[in-house]
XYZ file of C-alpha atoms in Angstrom:
732
model
C 0.264 -0.135 -0.137
C 3.239 2.370 0.829
C 4.125 1.601 -2.037
C 0.783 2.075 -4.143
C 0.759 5.448 -2.018
C 4.360 7.318 -3.393
C 3.864 6.393 -7.278
C 0.443 8.102 -6.766
C 1.475 10.905 -4.508
C 4.775 11.080 -7.890
C 2.401 11.174 -10.275
C 0.594 14.004 -8.625
C 3.828 16.176 -7.552
C 4.510 15.150 -12.051
C 1.525 16.741 -12.684
C 1.253 19.551 -10.222
C 5.129 20.893 -11.455
C 4.285 20.390 -14.968
C 0.980 22.654 -14.548
C 3.346 24.687 -12.348
C 5.565 25.581 -15.607
C 3.816 25.153 -18.156
C 0.965 28.393 -16.174
C 3.972 30.758 -15.208
C 5.092 30.483 -19.342
C 1.291 30.669 -19.825
C 1.440 34.401 -16.932
C 4.503 35.444 -19.276
C 2.758 35.203 -22.562
C -0.313 37.206 -20.964
C 1.596 40.115 -19.433
C 3.418 40.977 -22.031
C 0.004 41.574 -24.376
C -0.961 43.981 -22.051
C 2.416 45.580 -20.231
C 5.357 46.514 -20.169
C 8.625 43.774 -19.428
C 9.072 45.606 -15.641
C 5.721 45.279 -15.221
C 5.190 41.548 -17.029
C 8.579 40.727 -14.615
C 7.238 42.352 -10.998
C 3.636 40.451 -11.342
C 4.976 37.621 -12.226
C 7.109 37.037 -9.522
C 4.258 38.065 -6.433
C 2.237 35.421 -7.764
C 4.714 32.738 -7.330
C 4.985 34.241 -3.827
C 2.460 31.777 -3.729
C 4.138 28.542 -4.310
C 5.986 29.686 -0.556
C 3.136 31.077 0.774
C 0.903 27.860 -0.209
C 3.984 25.748 1.628
C 3.180 27.791 4.648
C -0.720 26.967 4.178
C 0.386 23.556 4.284
C 3.017 23.701 7.641
C -0.278 24.876 9.328
C -3.197 22.533 8.162
C -1.022 19.077 9.990
C -1.508 16.627 7.001
C -5.477 17.973 6.073
C -3.996 19.260 2.587
C -2.581 15.938 1.465
C -6.079 13.965 3.250
C -8.157 15.454 0.726
C -4.856 15.922 -2.208
C -7.292 14.502 -4.806
C -9.309 17.485 -4.160
C -6.715 20.231 -3.858
C -5.397 18.691 -7.481
C -9.221 19.597 -8.485
C -8.903 22.600 -7.000
C -5.596 24.059 -8.714
C -7.255 22.946 -11.735
C -10.074 25.084 -11.319
C -8.536 28.141 -9.868
C -6.259 27.867 -13.205
C -8.932 27.958 -15.354
C -11.169 30.715 -13.294
C -8.010 33.287 -12.494
C -7.414 32.779 -16.812
C -10.931 34.244 -17.259
C -11.557 36.358 -14.548
C -8.116 38.887 -16.401
C -9.769 37.968 -19.459
C -12.563 38.700 -19.113
C -12.484 42.358 -17.153
C -10.793 45.959 -18.337
C -6.790 46.129 -17.901
C -6.657 46.848 -14.124
C -3.294 47.075 -13.173
C -0.104 45.032 -11.311
C -2.335 44.499 -7.639
C -5.437 43.268 -9.369
C -3.733 40.602 -11.908
C -0.725 39.314 -8.606
C -3.222 38.236 -6.765
C -5.165 36.483 -8.979
C -2.780 35.384 -10.516
C -1.069 33.795 -7.229
C -4.319 31.140 -6.801
C -3.088 28.454 -8.668
C 0.246 29.201 -6.479
C -1.221 29.200 -3.735
C -3.433 26.404 -3.785
C -0.434 23.902 -5.740
C 2.048 25.005 -3.652
C 0.499 23.721 -0.904
C -0.233 20.157 -2.507
C 3.207 19.872 -3.238
C 5.324 21.041 0.129
C 2.062 18.935 2.172
C 2.825 15.385 -0.784
C 7.108 16.609 -0.023
C 6.351 16.143 4.169
C 4.243 13.233 4.334
C 7.318 10.644 1.586
C 10.489 11.948 3.703
C 11.769 8.405 2.608
C 11.053 8.663 -0.623
C 12.357 12.564 -1.076
C 14.479 11.377 -3.559
C 11.493 10.033 -6.401
C 8.876 12.957 -4.956
C 11.756 15.572 -5.432
C 12.113 13.556 -9.070
C 8.813 13.572 -10.070
C 8.839 17.215 -9.559
C 12.028 18.648 -11.286
C 10.687 16.362 -13.956
C 7.469 17.683 -14.160
C 8.522 20.483 -14.812
C 11.007 20.207 -16.734
C 8.802 18.139 -19.855
C 6.362 20.749 -18.321
C 8.647 23.584 -19.757
C 9.176 21.798 -23.590
C 5.496 21.205 -23.429
C 4.017 24.951 -22.766
C 6.395 26.324 -26.157
C 4.827 23.107 -28.150
C 0.946 23.188 -26.828
C 0.960 27.180 -27.298
C 2.592 26.451 -30.750
C 0.124 24.832 -31.752
C -3.216 25.577 -30.372
C -2.548 29.137 -27.901
C -1.647 30.359 -24.312
C -5.923 29.184 -23.527
C -6.764 26.671 -25.215
C -3.257 25.449 -23.334
C -4.424 25.855 -20.174
C -8.250 24.864 -21.056
C -6.798 22.277 -21.946
C -4.452 21.627 -19.085
C -7.502 23.019 -16.563
C -9.001 20.227 -18.426
C -7.062 16.892 -17.570
C -5.388 18.498 -14.483
C -9.421 18.148 -12.930
C -9.614 14.668 -14.832
C -6.636 13.571 -13.179
C -8.063 14.682 -9.533
C -10.860 12.950 -9.889
C -9.620 9.393 -11.249
C -8.228 8.629 -7.927
C -10.591 7.893 -5.739
C -13.208 8.153 -8.030
C -14.481 4.941 -7.177
C -14.628 5.980 -3.147
C -16.830 8.848 -4.904
C -20.244 8.681 -3.477
C -23.251 9.118 -6.360
C -23.879 12.807 -6.007
C -19.982 14.129 -5.512
C -19.441 11.878 -8.697
C -22.393 13.756 -10.449
C -21.556 16.538 -9.840
C -17.644 15.805 -9.989
C -18.586 14.268 -13.647
C -20.769 17.997 -14.773
C -17.620 20.115 -13.613
C -14.966 17.527 -16.220
C -17.525 17.471 -19.023
C -17.779 21.782 -18.348
C -13.806 21.682 -18.853
C -14.139 19.954 -21.490
C -15.969 21.789 -23.750
C -14.035 25.122 -22.753
C -11.629 23.129 -24.362
C -13.302 22.182 -27.509
C -14.541 25.742 -27.468
C -12.822 27.820 -25.200
C -14.407 31.243 -24.044
C -11.559 33.115 -26.006
C -13.735 32.149 -28.395
C -16.804 34.225 -28.358
C -15.223 37.601 -24.844
C -13.468 40.040 -26.286
C -9.749 40.457 -24.386
C -10.676 43.216 -22.894
C -8.013 43.582 -20.458
C -6.243 43.659 -23.770
C -7.872 46.220 -25.438
C -8.076 48.598 -22.512
C -4.109 47.934 -21.993
C -2.094 51.156 -22.402
C 0.239 49.228 -23.585
C -2.223 48.884 -26.700
C -1.606 51.059 -29.453
C -4.905 50.778 -30.721
C -7.024 51.736 -27.322
C -10.000 53.573 -27.776
C -9.508 54.051 -32.498
C -13.196 52.859 -32.552
C -12.649 52.905 -36.673
C -10.131 50.421 -36.512
C -10.602 46.521 -36.972
C -8.195 43.153 -36.568
C -8.264 40.961 -39.152
C -5.563 39.098 -38.249
C -4.956 37.453 -35.062
C -1.639 34.909 -33.942
C -0.859 33.758 -30.037
C 1.502 30.894 -29.761
C 4.271 30.989 -27.044
C 6.763 33.939 -28.398
C 4.202 36.704 -29.340
C 0.701 38.260 -30.842
C 0.672 39.264 -33.943
C -2.050 40.670 -34.848
C -2.980 43.262 -37.781
C -4.901 46.361 -37.344
C -7.276 47.855 -40.980
C -7.447 51.744 -39.329
C -9.801 52.502 -42.807
C -7.294 54.057 -44.640
C -7.640 52.030 -47.619
C -3.331 52.294 -47.909
C -1.877 50.486 -44.630
C -2.390 47.863 -42.623
C -0.895 47.891 -39.224
C 1.378 44.524 -37.599
C 0.989 45.246 -33.781
C 3.182 42.922 -31.516
C 1.936 42.358 -28.675
C 0.031 44.979 -28.612
C 3.111 47.415 -29.816
C 5.978 47.767 -32.014
C 4.485 49.282 -34.389
C 4.712 48.365 -37.791
C 3.025 49.129 -41.638
C 1.973 46.713 -44.463
C 1.907 49.425 -47.939
C -0.718 48.415 -50.300
C 1.166 47.367 -52.715
C 0.559 45.317 -56.340
C 3.739 44.230 -58.182
C 3.955 47.971 -59.385
C 6.741 50.032 -57.249
C 5.329 53.564 -58.270
C 2.514 52.692 -55.972
C 4.646 52.627 -53.101
C 6.681 56.553 -54.139
C 6.260 57.397 -51.568
C 8.700 55.977 -49.215
C 11.578 57.872 -50.325
C 10.192 60.548 -48.271
C 10.478 58.797 -45.334
C 13.892 58.834 -43.142
C 15.019 54.825 -43.567
C 15.273 55.743 -47.253
C 18.111 58.106 -47.158
C 19.602 54.513 -45.051
C 19.571 52.732 -49.195
C 20.227 55.799 -51.085
C 23.542 56.333 -52.519
C 25.403 53.285 -51.845
C 28.923 52.294 -54.521
C 27.018 48.946 -55.033
C 22.911 48.356 -54.596
C 23.292 44.087 -55.094
C 22.846 42.828 -51.050
C 20.300 44.103 -47.978
C 20.181 42.674 -45.284
C 17.320 43.922 -43.057
C 17.001 43.001 -39.968
C 13.550 43.440 -37.968
C 11.722 43.526 -41.305
C 8.099 43.424 -39.798
C 5.688 44.824 -42.599
C 7.740 44.405 -45.499
C 8.118 48.667 -45.516
C 11.601 48.759 -45.712
C 11.234 45.738 -48.818
C 10.019 47.431 -50.625
C 12.516 50.844 -50.198
C 15.215 48.395 -51.152
C 13.432 47.820 -53.754
C 12.396 51.535 -55.044
C 15.990 52.201 -54.572
C 17.568 49.355 -56.934
C 18.660 46.662 -54.157
C 18.752 42.631 -56.694
C 18.993 40.878 -53.547
C 17.344 41.762 -50.697
C 17.664 39.036 -47.181
C 15.085 39.748 -44.773
C 15.410 38.823 -41.304
C 12.628 38.557 -38.119
C 12.764 36.786 -35.517
C 8.908 36.335 -35.616
C 7.352 33.737 -37.561
C 4.395 35.664 -37.512
C 4.542 38.829 -39.148
C 5.995 36.952 -41.824
C 2.511 35.130 -42.179
C 0.888 37.907 -40.588
C 1.483 39.478 -44.007
C 1.533 36.597 -46.330
C -2.197 35.731 -44.979
C -2.891 39.562 -46.461
C -1.738 39.007 -49.125
C -4.147 40.315 -51.568
C -3.737 43.756 -49.819
C 0.732 43.111 -49.533
C 1.314 41.429 -52.629
C 3.198 39.000 -50.477
C 6.234 41.419 -50.699
C 8.185 38.862 -48.870
C 7.672 35.938 -51.974
C 8.486 38.582 -54.663
C 11.105 38.207 -56.650
C 15.109 38.431 -55.111
C 13.791 38.688 -51.700
C 15.002 36.147 -48.985
C 12.599 35.643 -45.947
C 14.847 34.492 -42.765
C 13.334 33.717 -39.141
C 15.976 33.826 -36.702
C 17.380 36.407 -34.655
C 19.789 39.217 -36.266
C 22.490 39.380 -34.862
C 22.176 35.155 -35.166
C 21.893 35.371 -39.054
C 24.969 37.111 -39.027
C 27.608 35.291 -37.531
C 25.807 32.613 -39.640
C 25.849 34.501 -43.311
C 28.424 33.776 -45.492
C 27.336 37.058 -47.606
C 28.658 40.521 -47.458
C 26.771 43.041 -47.886
C 26.557 46.345 -49.624
C 23.815 47.360 -46.594
C 22.868 46.196 -43.465
C 19.805 48.128 -41.770
C 18.234 47.445 -38.644
C 15.427 49.587 -38.476
C 13.221 50.075 -34.853
C 14.480 45.786 -33.943
C 12.121 46.017 -31.250
C 9.401 47.598 -29.523
C 10.616 48.848 -26.191
C 8.969 47.779 -24.054
C 8.993 43.775 -25.691
C 10.706 40.551 -23.622
C 10.065 38.265 -25.651
C 9.294 34.969 -22.952
C 8.931 37.810 -20.131
C 10.421 34.885 -17.112
C 14.311 37.815 -17.119
C 13.500 41.197 -18.636
C 14.914 39.181 -21.533
C 16.968 41.653 -23.872
C 18.235 40.676 -27.602
C 21.802 40.623 -28.589
C 21.460 43.453 -32.254
C 22.600 46.871 -30.037
C 26.377 45.231 -28.995
C 29.594 46.414 -29.466
C 30.563 43.336 -29.990
C 27.112 42.876 -32.198
C 28.180 46.465 -34.687
C 31.594 44.578 -34.862
C 30.543 41.943 -36.245
C 27.876 43.786 -38.696
C 30.958 45.876 -39.799
C 32.949 42.671 -40.582
C 29.909 41.453 -42.863
C 29.526 44.594 -45.492
C 32.075 45.265 -48.949
C 34.302 47.676 -49.810
C 32.125 50.931 -49.372
C 29.450 48.918 -47.976
C 27.521 50.454 -44.826
C 25.450 50.026 -41.606
C 22.914 51.338 -41.065
C 20.086 51.660 -37.606
C 16.666 53.655 -37.703
C 16.173 53.727 -33.254
C 13.663 55.562 -31.295
C 14.908 58.631 -29.667
C 18.088 59.733 -28.057
C 19.301 58.112 -24.944
C 19.049 54.261 -28.009
C 21.247 56.935 -29.641
C 23.569 57.580 -27.691
C 23.756 54.319 -26.505
C 24.885 53.097 -30.530
C 26.538 55.585 -31.731
C 29.116 55.286 -27.985
C 29.355 51.489 -29.393
C 30.036 51.705 -33.280
C 32.945 54.838 -31.850
C 34.044 51.218 -29.507
C 33.709 49.100 -32.841
C 35.790 51.309 -35.052
C 38.635 52.049 -32.909
C 38.398 48.314 -32.667
C 39.251 48.152 -37.026
C 41.930 50.304 -36.475
C 39.948 54.070 -36.361
C 41.553 56.627 -34.628
C 39.666 58.617 -32.175
C 39.647 62.272 -33.970
C 38.719 61.040 -37.655
C 34.930 58.939 -35.949
C 32.975 61.404 -37.645
C 34.132 61.010 -40.982
C 32.524 57.608 -40.342
C 28.978 58.394 -39.082
C 25.905 60.131 -39.632
C 22.994 60.951 -37.900
C 19.638 62.447 -39.081
C 16.295 63.209 -37.514
C 14.558 65.335 -36.081
C 15.924 68.117 -33.406
C 13.587 70.597 -31.298
C 16.907 72.236 -30.444
C 17.634 73.403 -34.109
C 14.671 75.440 -33.878
C 12.399 73.552 -36.016
C 8.689 73.102 -34.537
C 8.781 69.019 -33.517
C 8.877 68.246 -30.631
C 10.773 64.832 -30.079
C 8.119 61.385 -29.536
C 7.524 61.295 -25.634
C 9.805 64.413 -24.744
C 12.260 62.537 -26.977
C 14.949 66.159 -28.021
C 15.653 63.502 -31.695
C 13.487 61.530 -33.275
C 13.522 58.341 -35.341
C 17.417 58.847 -35.569
C 18.460 57.347 -38.410
C 22.346 56.072 -38.162
C 24.649 55.976 -41.284
C 28.188 54.243 -40.135
C 30.543 53.676 -42.835
C 33.986 51.292 -42.970
C 35.961 54.461 -45.019
C 35.523 58.119 -43.980
C 32.231 59.665 -45.987
C 33.368 61.147 -48.786
C 32.272 64.563 -49.472
C 30.375 64.083 -52.341
C 28.231 61.813 -50.143
C 27.970 63.876 -47.927
C 27.001 66.956 -50.126
C 24.836 64.271 -51.463
C 23.174 62.945 -47.895
C 22.132 66.274 -46.630
C 20.716 67.784 -49.721
C 18.038 64.982 -49.727
C 17.776 65.017 -45.673
C 16.908 68.663 -46.657
C 14.513 67.295 -49.921
C 12.811 65.217 -46.808
C 11.830 67.476 -44.778
C 14.612 65.109 -42.142
C 17.399 67.527 -40.157
C 20.412 66.538 -40.285
C 22.177 66.158 -37.378
C 25.396 65.576 -38.209
C 26.662 65.103 -41.628
C 30.671 64.991 -41.320
C 32.621 67.896 -43.233
C 30.060 69.807 -44.261
C 27.462 70.003 -41.216
C 29.886 67.547 -38.748
C 28.193 68.218 -35.270
C 29.581 66.016 -33.590
C 30.908 67.489 -30.843
C 28.606 69.278 -30.145
C 25.753 66.564 -30.537
C 27.497 65.229 -26.726
C 27.425 68.268 -25.405
C 23.235 68.151 -25.685
C 23.213 65.974 -23.931
C 22.751 65.764 -19.869
C 24.806 64.486 -17.885
C 22.704 61.711 -16.852
C 21.704 60.839 -20.574
C 25.233 61.255 -21.359
C 25.848 58.706 -18.982
C 24.110 55.714 -20.966
C 27.264 53.328 -22.404
C 27.361 51.013 -24.361
C 25.562 47.798 -23.983
C 28.042 44.706 -24.676
C 26.873 40.697 -24.614
C 27.872 40.300 -21.026
C 24.952 43.128 -20.444
C 22.697 43.631 -22.959
C 19.608 45.519 -21.839
C 19.630 48.016 -24.548
C 16.203 49.201 -23.851
C 16.741 49.708 -20.516
C 17.342 53.393 -20.781
C 17.138 54.226 -16.444
C 21.525 54.470 -14.503
C 20.695 51.908 -12.018
C 18.129 49.115 -11.115
C 14.602 49.023 -11.593
C 13.286 50.287 -7.497
C 10.160 47.840 -7.856
C 12.465 44.774 -7.939
C 14.154 46.173 -5.161
C 11.400 46.629 -3.603
C 10.333 43.307 -4.238
C 13.827 41.047 -3.143
C 13.995 43.295 0.029
C 9.969 42.072 1.013
C 10.609 38.428 -0.005
C 13.359 38.096 2.249
C 11.367 40.193 5.092
C 8.108 38.109 4.897
C 10.847 34.620 4.875
C 12.702 35.822 8.078
C 9.444 36.551 9.920
C 7.878 33.271 9.243
C 10.999 31.345 10.553
C 10.841 33.973 13.602
C 7.470 32.609 14.336
C 7.317 29.121 13.473
C 11.093 29.084 15.556
C 12.458 27.140 12.760
C 16.304 27.501 12.440
C 18.248 30.124 11.109
C 21.214 27.441 9.556
C 18.214 26.131 8.439
C 16.878 28.828 6.994
C 20.789 30.039 5.791
C 20.903 26.999 4.270
C 17.166 26.023 2.045
C 17.593 29.882 1.845
C 20.908 30.044 -0.543
C 19.574 27.255 -1.759
C 16.592 28.586 -4.211
C 18.678 31.466 -4.231
C 21.459 29.802 -6.039
C 19.014 27.826 -8.343
C 17.109 30.823 -9.694
C 20.296 33.512 -9.934
C 22.132 30.332 -12.248
C 19.060 29.357 -13.728
C 17.990 32.880 -14.644
C 20.596 34.006 -15.959
C 21.480 31.077 -18.011
C 18.273 31.891 -20.697
C 19.275 34.839 -20.800
C 23.406 34.225 -21.379
C 22.745 31.069 -23.954
C 20.095 32.945 -25.907
C 23.456 34.125 -28.187
C 24.794 30.626 -29.145
C 20.883 29.261 -29.600
C 19.646 31.835 -31.587
C 16.189 31.993 -29.914
C 14.553 33.651 -26.319
C 12.117 30.184 -26.755
C 15.068 27.423 -27.595
C 17.215 28.985 -24.695
C 13.681 28.730 -22.341
C 13.519 25.327 -23.058
C 16.858 24.033 -22.979
C 18.323 25.556 -19.892
C 14.869 24.354 -17.589
C 14.020 21.273 -19.760
C 18.112 20.208 -19.140
C 18.350 21.250 -15.797
C 15.604 20.309 -14.390
C 15.358 17.346 -15.898
C 18.554 16.554 -15.509
C 18.347 17.534 -11.708
C 15.279 14.972 -10.908
C 17.950 12.464 -12.377
C 20.712 13.968 -9.720
C 17.960 13.656 -6.887
C 16.822 9.690 -7.740
C 20.486 8.996 -7.241
C 21.994 11.276 -4.297
C 21.555 9.387 -2.318
C 24.053 6.287 -3.624
C 26.818 8.742 -5.296
C 27.277 10.639 -1.874
C 27.630 10.476 1.582
C 25.421 11.311 3.895
C 28.018 11.516 6.860
C 30.719 13.642 5.617
C 31.071 17.038 7.535
C 30.036 18.364 3.947
C 27.788 18.684 1.056
C 29.826 17.808 -2.121
C 27.931 18.262 -4.989
C 27.497 22.168 -3.033
C 30.739 22.396 -4.237
C 30.947 20.550 -7.833
C 27.576 23.049 -8.445
C 30.616 26.030 -7.838
C 33.162 24.383 -9.587
C 30.826 23.741 -12.450
C 28.382 26.006 -13.149
C 31.624 29.262 -13.360
C 33.409 26.413 -15.730
C 29.492 26.307 -18.168
C 30.227 30.159 -17.952
C 33.281 30.201 -19.386
C 32.705 28.425 -21.853
C 29.291 30.598 -22.929
C 31.911 32.955 -23.316
C 34.705 32.214 -24.872
C 32.397 30.550 -27.493
C 30.176 34.325 -27.788
C 33.836 35.685 -29.228
C 34.320 33.445 -31.152
C 32.926 34.785 -35.013
C 32.141 31.177 -36.385
C 28.806 29.765 -35.994
C 28.174 25.919 -35.558
C 24.938 24.997 -37.085
C 22.215 24.769 -35.325
C 21.934 21.289 -34.185
C 25.269 21.162 -32.709
C 24.904 23.581 -30.667
C 21.630 22.716 -29.279
C 23.708 19.216 -28.904
C 27.371 20.633 -27.254
C 24.122 23.417 -24.741
C 23.307 19.746 -23.977
C 26.243 17.999 -22.943
C 27.596 20.970 -20.063
C 24.075 21.312 -18.703
C 23.518 17.982 -17.934
C 26.074 17.632 -15.318
C 25.559 20.747 -14.288
C 21.838 19.926 -13.477
C 22.775 16.058 -11.430
C 24.171 17.946 -9.213
C 21.785 21.027 -9.052
C 18.735 18.530 -8.386
C 21.127 16.923 -5.102
C 21.037 19.513 -2.142
C 16.965 20.362 -1.627
C 16.593 15.926 -1.378
C 19.280 15.993 1.605
C 18.538 19.164 3.097
C 15.247 17.833 3.158
C 16.597 14.420 4.649
C 18.104 16.554 7.574
C 14.977 18.284 8.353
C 12.086 16.370 10.921
C 9.239 15.664 9.044
C 6.539 17.926 10.818
C 9.239 20.978 9.714
C 9.070 19.579 5.378
C 6.604 21.648 4.278
C 8.308 24.593 5.698
C 11.608 24.176 4.424
C 9.839 24.155 1.010
C 7.722 27.186 1.156
C 11.039 29.667 2.346
C 12.922 27.655 -0.540
C 10.112 28.178 -2.886
C 9.507 32.216 -1.320
C 12.990 33.205 -1.850
C 12.815 31.059 -5.562
C 11.252 34.862 -5.863
C 13.912 36.259 -6.236
C 15.126 35.874 -9.165
C 14.584 39.387 -9.542
C 18.285 39.562 -7.502
C 19.180 38.103 -10.957
C 18.144 40.384 -13.489
C 19.667 43.623 -10.721
C 22.729 42.017 -10.606
C 23.380 41.161 -14.588
C 21.489 44.828 -15.350
C 24.218 46.486 -12.904
C 27.557 43.980 -13.090
C 26.861 41.668 -16.643
C 26.112 38.065 -16.586
C 29.090 36.722 -15.858
C 28.915 38.598 -12.359
C 25.422 37.270 -11.840
C 26.736 33.390 -11.835
C 29.820 33.702 -10.369
C 27.217 35.040 -7.631
C 25.696 31.666 -7.769
C 28.395 29.326 -8.536
C 29.791 31.734 -4.711
C 26.543 30.739 -2.718
C 27.301 27.500 -3.974
C 30.392 27.757 -2.277
C 29.408 28.718 0.933
C 27.283 25.981 2.073
C 30.063 24.158 0.759
C 32.130 25.753 3.548
C 29.554 26.488 6.381
C 27.682 23.137 6.294
C 28.974 22.368 9.233
C 27.779 25.289 11.242
C 23.912 25.567 9.592
C 23.025 21.982 11.772
C 20.609 21.506 9.641
C 20.334 17.551 11.653
C 18.941 20.347 14.401
């Protein structure tokens, strides 16, 4: 009977852990659609406090939750769908509404997992293995499910399956009335899976969100929507007859021009700022456009005479959106000479063997867009190392161009470009001759105010490896003025490079260029967001209060808190670090969580056979410290190389370096629980769960010191636990 109960509880643990991670990924997608990235991360972090609070609830109930664990699994399933329904159908409310609503499933699920672990001290290796394996497989499955269906349907399916598991466990023991009620609920959940409420009810949170650029525009209508694990892509018709608009997660607006194959239809693109990037190149054979959106830049390149155009975008939804409205867009990405590529721009530039007359990056990413939203994920397309790679892929006489949002981005790009040009051997006194800046500049006396307070709106930066000639500079100035654009700096004939820097305040001058180790291009504040600081301090205080009120020992509190912080810092930073070598945030997320957690489950299951309990110090803690530093060193080495392995080899190599680390990371937590009195196991789970919320700590370290520092600190936390373990007195 004990074996049967253990196996059943392992299944329940697996199902709950699987659901946890799918739900967390769902929340990242849901909140990314209606909120800015800092608030996405903050809202999810506040919601996941429920895991730790659920553990505390299990500790206080003294086994009652475990006694009715199948009912709690059913409650977990119901709270999943109810929470999502409430957040979906209510107008936008803000973080203090969404956090407690999103917290309910974490609270019930956390209580269930803690209660199960508390009852299985002797089988804790198996239970924790099921927990980690469920989370790891859930991470992979969440991406697959949300790509096959959509986020809402995925949660509907998950809730139905989870409720079905809860009902089936003790179905034969239930009374007839309870059977009827359970079957009725299960049937309703199944119907919602086939016909989800999202097909019939408006997404009010999205429609009323301040992040939705078409909020309140009664004329616009949605023509196409695709919502998957990476982004929500919508196509809006603003009824002007000439343009449609793609939005990514409610922002990042990119126009689609009406086009039937005759370039004369889009001749108006010649008057745009971005068209200046395509003019006056020595040769117009091949152009690379990164962040093509709705395809206007492709049409601009064709207007300028480019014969071969490689159109790169990380979001496949953009390409599908343009193709879906092909009768309007002319299916621009499938025109002769145009090659559409779904890829991160930085990764593509590493892989391609082509050289270009023009590399153009156009408003690549909305300021609040954050990919998965789990860790303030940034891409690597504006770093110093990236610009060096772009310059190296230019033909003689070729140019690199950026269209940016405002002056703060301009300063970061100029700083990064300066360092890249100096790396190429260009003297500091000659840098201004390799750069030109065009934009709308308020201080020059023009009656055009900057967007959102910006003094330079949508600046265009043109970079060349060779000095810009006097003739090219003259033509650029004439064309800019002809298009009613404002020359900010044009070498030799309108040299305002020194004035450009003096124009900005001291604080803005501190906007340094980004490196691959710290690629937070859209973090325009100096320092760390105050919300993350408050979250971290608040979580630590809650943990200490719980420990004091429950008379939980200081040593054990330090041990499980250290494990929680160390694990989440390493895990979160690895997701960010591996985006560059793997080429996509989704792939990085899947591999890091999938490999680390599943291999951690294997480590949990077999750790007792490999390492003795009797030693004063637990060796896996030291191994985690060493392996983390090695993994970080390997990633840094690869990122510094100019070559790029095929995706298959990159995935295999990533798995090989993560598996040993994951194996050891799965061992210290069950080791600590085996040393803990049975009555305190749920409390240990609660403290560990609470401290994983301090994933914001990883972000704070990365924002201020870089990824290498974050990985090093995570590693040293494990090393410190190894050194201090005898003094922590875990057995008392």
